Short mmCIF file of C-alpha atoms in Angstrom, two decimals:
data_model
loop_
_atom_site.label_atom_id
_atom_site.label_comp_id
_atom_site.label_asym_id
_atom_site.label_seq_id
_atom_site.Cartn_x
_atom_site.Cartn_y
_atom_site.Cartn_z
CA UNK A 32 0.09 -17.41 3.13
CA UNK A 33 1.60 -14.53 1.20
CA UNK A 34 1.42 -11.10 2.81
CA UNK A 35 -0.11 -9.99 -0.49
CA UNK A 36 -3.01 -12.43 -0.21
CA UNK A 37 -5.82 -10.09 0.95
CA UNK A 38 -5.40 -7.50 -1.80
CA UNK A 39 -4.23 -10.11 -4.31
CA UNK A 40 -7.48 -12.01 -3.82
CA UNK A 41 -9.47 -8.82 -4.35
CA UNK A 42 -7.37 -7.94 -7.38
CA UNK A 43 -8.07 -11.32 -8.95
CA UNK A 44 -11.79 -10.90 -8.24
CA UNK A 45 -11.91 -7.35 -9.58
CA UNK A 46 -14.79 -4.90 -9.08
CA UNK A 47 -12.94 -3.26 -6.17
CA UNK A 48 -14.28 -0.13 -4.49
CA UNK A 49 -11.97 1.89 -2.24
CA UNK A 50 -12.94 4.97 -0.23
CA UNK A 51 -9.86 6.97 0.70
CA UNK A 52 -9.00 9.95 2.88
CA UNK A 53 -11.18 8.81 5.78
CA UNK A 54 -10.75 10.69 9.06
CA UNK A 55 -13.84 9.98 11.13
CA UNK A 56 -15.32 6.66 12.35
CA UNK A 57 -18.82 7.56 11.13
CA UNK A 58 -17.59 7.86 7.55
CA UNK A 59 -15.54 4.67 7.77
CA UNK A 60 -18.68 2.93 8.98
CA UNK A 61 -20.67 4.46 6.11
CA UNK A 62 -18.13 3.12 3.62
CA UNK A 63 -18.22 -0.35 5.16
CA UNK A 64 -22.01 -0.40 5.34
CA UNK A 65 -22.21 0.67 1.71
CA UNK A 66 -20.04 -2.30 0.74
CA UNK A 67 -16.63 -0.73 0.07
CA UNK A 68 -13.81 -3.26 -0.10
CA UNK A 69 -10.97 -1.03 1.08
CA UNK A 70 -10.79 1.91 3.47
CA UNK A 71 -7.94 4.34 2.82
CA UNK A 72 -6.14 6.48 5.39
CA UNK A 73 -3.61 9.20 4.58
CA UNK A 74 -0.36 9.20 6.57
CA UNK A 75 1.47 11.72 4.39
CA UNK A 76 1.42 15.47 5.11
CA UNK A 77 -1.92 16.60 3.66
CA UNK A 78 -5.29 17.98 4.67
CA UNK A 79 -6.66 14.47 5.20
CA UNK A 80 -3.69 13.19 7.19
CA UNK A 81 -4.55 11.09 10.26
CA UNK A 82 -2.67 9.46 13.11
CA UNK A 83 -2.41 5.72 13.60
CA UNK A 84 -4.75 6.05 16.58
CA UNK A 85 -7.45 7.78 14.54
CA UNK A 86 -7.15 5.21 11.76
CA UNK A 87 -7.37 2.35 14.24
CA UNK A 88 -10.58 3.79 15.72
CA UNK A 89 -12.07 4.11 12.23
CA UNK A 90 -11.08 0.57 11.29
CA UNK A 91 -12.48 -0.96 14.47
CA UNK A 92 -15.78 0.87 14.01
CA UNK A 93 -16.03 -0.10 10.33
CA UNK A 94 -15.41 -3.77 11.03
CA UNK A 95 -18.47 -3.86 13.23
CA UNK A 96 -20.38 -3.31 9.99
CA UNK A 97 -18.15 -5.32 7.63
CA UNK A 98 -15.58 -7.58 9.32
CA UNK A 99 -13.66 -8.32 6.12
CA UNK A 100 -13.16 -4.74 4.96
CA UNK A 101 -9.46 -4.04 4.33
CA UNK A 102 -7.56 -1.05 5.68
CA UNK A 103 -4.93 0.68 3.55
CA UNK A 104 -2.44 3.33 4.61
CA UNK A 105 -1.27 5.84 2.00
CA UNK A 106 2.36 6.99 2.28
CA UNK A 107 4.53 9.34 0.23
CA UNK A 108 8.30 8.73 0.42
CA UNK A 109 8.18 7.59 4.04
CA UNK A 110 10.93 5.42 5.54
CA UNK A 111 10.20 1.70 5.74
CA UNK A 112 10.58 1.75 9.52
CA UNK A 113 8.08 4.60 9.81
CA UNK A 114 5.59 2.67 7.68
CA UNK A 115 6.06 -0.46 9.78
CA UNK A 116 5.32 1.46 12.99
CA UNK A 117 2.11 2.90 11.54
CA UNK A 118 1.05 -0.47 10.13
CA UNK A 119 1.29 -2.02 13.59
CA UNK A 120 -0.23 0.93 15.41
CA UNK A 121 -3.24 1.32 13.13
CA UNK A 122 -3.72 -2.34 12.27
CA UNK A 123 -3.37 -1.88 8.51
CA UNK A 124 -3.75 -4.76 6.06
CA UNK A 125 -1.87 -3.05 3.25
CA UNK A 126 -0.20 0.16 2.17
CA UNK A 127 -0.25 2.34 -0.92
CA UNK A 128 2.95 4.00 -2.07
CA UNK A 129 2.20 7.32 -3.76
CA UNK A 130 5.66 8.88 -3.91
CA UNK A 131 8.84 8.13 -5.83
CA UNK A 132 9.76 5.00 -3.90
CA UNK A 133 11.98 2.69 -6.01
CA UNK A 134 10.77 -0.80 -6.98
CA UNK A 135 13.09 -2.52 -4.50
CA UNK A 136 11.49 -0.59 -1.61
CA UNK A 137 8.59 -3.06 -1.61
CA UNK A 138 10.73 -5.82 -0.13
CA UNK A 139 11.21 -3.78 3.07
CA UNK A 140 7.48 -3.54 3.82
CA UNK A 141 5.68 -5.75 6.37
CA UNK A 142 2.40 -5.96 4.42
CA UNK A 143 1.19 -6.01 0.82
CA UNK A 144 1.49 -2.80 -1.15
CA UNK A 145 -0.20 -1.15 -4.09
CA UNK A 146 1.75 1.24 -6.30
CA UNK A 147 0.20 4.53 -7.39
CA UNK A 148 1.23 5.81 -10.82
CA UNK A 149 0.74 9.53 -11.59
CA UNK A 150 1.33 10.07 -15.32
CA UNK A 151 2.65 13.54 -16.14
CA UNK A 152 1.18 15.43 -19.11
CA UNK A 153 2.47 14.11 -22.41
CA UNK A 154 3.57 10.74 -21.06
CA UNK A 155 2.75 7.90 -23.45
CA UNK A 156 1.01 4.61 -22.77
CA UNK A 157 4.27 2.79 -23.50
CA UNK A 158 6.12 4.87 -20.91
CA UNK A 159 3.49 4.17 -18.26
CA UNK A 160 3.52 0.44 -19.00
CA UNK A 161 7.34 0.48 -18.87
CA UNK A 162 7.25 2.11 -15.43
CA UNK A 163 4.75 -0.46 -14.20
CA UNK A 164 6.95 -3.21 -15.61
CA UNK A 165 9.93 -2.04 -13.55
CA UNK A 166 7.87 -2.53 -10.41
CA UNK A 167 6.49 -5.87 -11.58
CA UNK A 168 10.01 -7.20 -11.98
CA UNK A 169 11.05 -6.19 -8.46
CA UNK A 170 11.82 -8.84 -5.87
CA UNK A 171 8.56 -8.04 -4.06
CA UNK A 172 6.26 -6.60 -6.73
CA UNK A 173 3.16 -4.59 -5.83
CA UNK A 174 -0.05 -6.54 -5.36
CA UNK A 175 -1.87 -3.98 -7.53
CA UNK A 176 -1.39 -0.73 -9.45
CA UNK A 177 -3.45 2.43 -9.13
CA UNK A 178 -3.57 4.97 -11.94
CA UNK A 179 -4.13 8.43 -10.46
CA UNK A 180 -3.96 11.98 -11.79
CA UNK A 181 -0.75 13.96 -11.73
CA UNK A 182 -1.10 17.28 -9.93
CA UNK A 183 1.38 19.80 -8.54
CA UNK A 184 -1.04 20.12 -5.60
CA UNK A 185 -0.08 16.73 -4.24
CA UNK A 186 -0.13 12.96 -4.71
CA UNK A 187 -3.81 12.07 -4.78
CA UNK A 188 -7.05 13.45 -3.39
CA UNK A 189 -6.80 16.60 -5.50
CA UNK A 190 -9.95 16.09 -7.54
CA UNK A 191 -7.92 16.14 -10.77
CA UNK A 192 -9.12 13.62 -13.37
CA UNK A 193 -7.03 11.08 -15.24
CA UNK A 194 -7.41 11.00 -19.02
CA UNK A 195 -9.80 8.07 -19.31
CA UNK A 196 -8.70 7.29 -22.85
CA UNK A 197 -5.10 7.00 -21.66
CA UNK A 198 -6.20 4.94 -18.66
CA UNK A 199 -8.18 2.58 -20.88
CA UNK A 200 -5.16 2.05 -23.13
CA UNK A 201 -2.93 1.30 -20.15
CA UNK A 202 -5.54 -0.96 -18.58
CA UNK A 203 -5.83 -2.96 -21.80
CA UNK A 204 -2.18 -3.96 -21.31
CA UNK A 205 -1.81 -3.98 -17.52
CA UNK A 206 -4.89 -4.23 -15.26
CA UNK A 207 -5.10 -1.19 -12.99
CA UNK A 208 -7.35 0.47 -10.48
CA UNK A 209 -8.56 3.96 -11.37
CA UNK A 210 -8.53 7.09 -9.21
CA UNK A 211 -8.60 10.81 -9.86
CA UNK A 212 -11.67 13.01 -10.01
CA UNK A 213 -14.20 10.20 -9.58
CA UNK A 214 -17.60 10.91 -8.04
CA UNK A 215 -21.05 9.33 -7.78
CA UNK A 216 -21.96 11.20 -10.97
CA UNK A 217 -19.18 9.92 -13.22
CA UNK A 218 -17.90 6.64 -11.81
CA UNK A 219 -20.25 4.51 -13.93
CA UNK A 220 -19.04 6.19 -17.11
CA UNK A 221 -15.41 5.81 -16.00
CA UNK A 222 -15.90 2.09 -15.43
CA UNK A 223 -17.62 1.70 -18.79
CA UNK A 224 -14.76 3.43 -20.64
CA UNK A 225 -11.69 2.25 -18.72
CA UNK A 226 -12.88 -1.14 -17.41
CA UNK A 227 -10.52 -0.97 -14.40
CA UNK A 228 -10.27 -3.72 -11.81
CA UNK A 229 -11.28 -1.17 -9.19
CA UNK A 230 -12.03 2.46 -8.43
CA UNK A 231 -10.77 4.77 -5.69
CA UNK A 232 -12.50 7.92 -4.45
CA UNK A 233 -11.65 10.65 -1.96
CA UNK A 234 -12.63 14.24 -2.74
CA UNK A 235 -15.53 13.03 -4.89
CA UNK A 236 -17.50 11.99 -1.81
CA UNK A 237 -16.92 15.20 0.14
CA UNK A 238 -19.12 18.23 0.73
CA UNK A 239 -17.32 21.40 1.79
CA UNK A 240 -14.13 19.43 2.42
CA UNK A 241 -15.71 16.80 4.66
CA UNK A 242 -16.72 13.26 3.81
CA UNK A 243 -20.46 12.74 3.31
CA UNK A 244 -22.07 9.45 4.28
CA UNK A 245 -24.75 10.01 1.65
CA UNK A 246 -22.15 10.64 -1.06
CA UNK A 247 -20.15 7.59 0.01
CA UNK A 248 -23.23 5.36 -0.26
CA UNK A 249 -24.09 6.88 -3.65
CA UNK A 250 -20.58 6.32 -4.99
CA UNK A 251 -20.32 2.71 -3.85
CA UNK A 252 -23.79 1.91 -5.19
CA UNK A 253 -23.02 3.50 -8.57
CA UNK A 254 -19.68 1.71 -8.85
CA UNK A 255 -21.09 -1.67 -7.88
CA UNK A 256 -23.97 -1.31 -10.33
CA UNK A 257 -21.55 -0.41 -13.13
CA UNK A 258 -19.27 -3.33 -12.32
CA UNK A 259 -22.28 -5.67 -12.27
CA UNK A 260 -23.10 -4.65 -15.83
CA UNK A 261 -19.58 -5.50 -17.00
CA UNK A 262 -17.61 -7.39 -14.35
CA UNK A 263 -13.85 -7.08 -14.66
CA UNK A 264 -11.06 -9.17 -13.14
CA UNK A 265 -7.32 -8.75 -13.22
CA UNK A 266 -7.05 -11.89 -15.33
CA UNK A 267 -9.81 -10.69 -17.66
#
């Protein structure tokens, strides 16, 4: 079985919902109970950063509610050995690379990886697709791609929104997941416009900087309802 099989299977199915930036077991459980497919944990220096031990506790609690929920660790320019240690310690199924890691870096990872793309202002659809293509041609290509907002504040979780028109144009050529500024109030519209294979939320389900179980449930429900109206798969 390929190490990419868990996320690859989800990617082929489409309609993926990921809740990222989790730090407390109760919110991981809320995400699992709501029906999220992937739980995201930040291991890069940031406000939502957690240790492997905290992530493991969250994952174990969440799998009491949904045994097949996947756990993803988010890294920014970390060494492959560092990632491997965290993967083992936390029990991660996959990782997300959100830095400037080169395409060949994927082959050094012990689990499947998704590649986050943060388009800078003025970047064209062709340039984004070209960047994705470089990763697709690598020896161990990413299992999926995530289109997130560019922000000088950091790589993800900033609340900044991707240009949905740009995202839709990219997604028409290369299936992607969508992140950046999503919330229970706008995720249905984002899915309708972009038609991504999945959506990823972090700050959009927080109140005063802390995850909200109610907001998590609302987001997952809104996303699932929108996907049900127009199901999308990576193979279209």
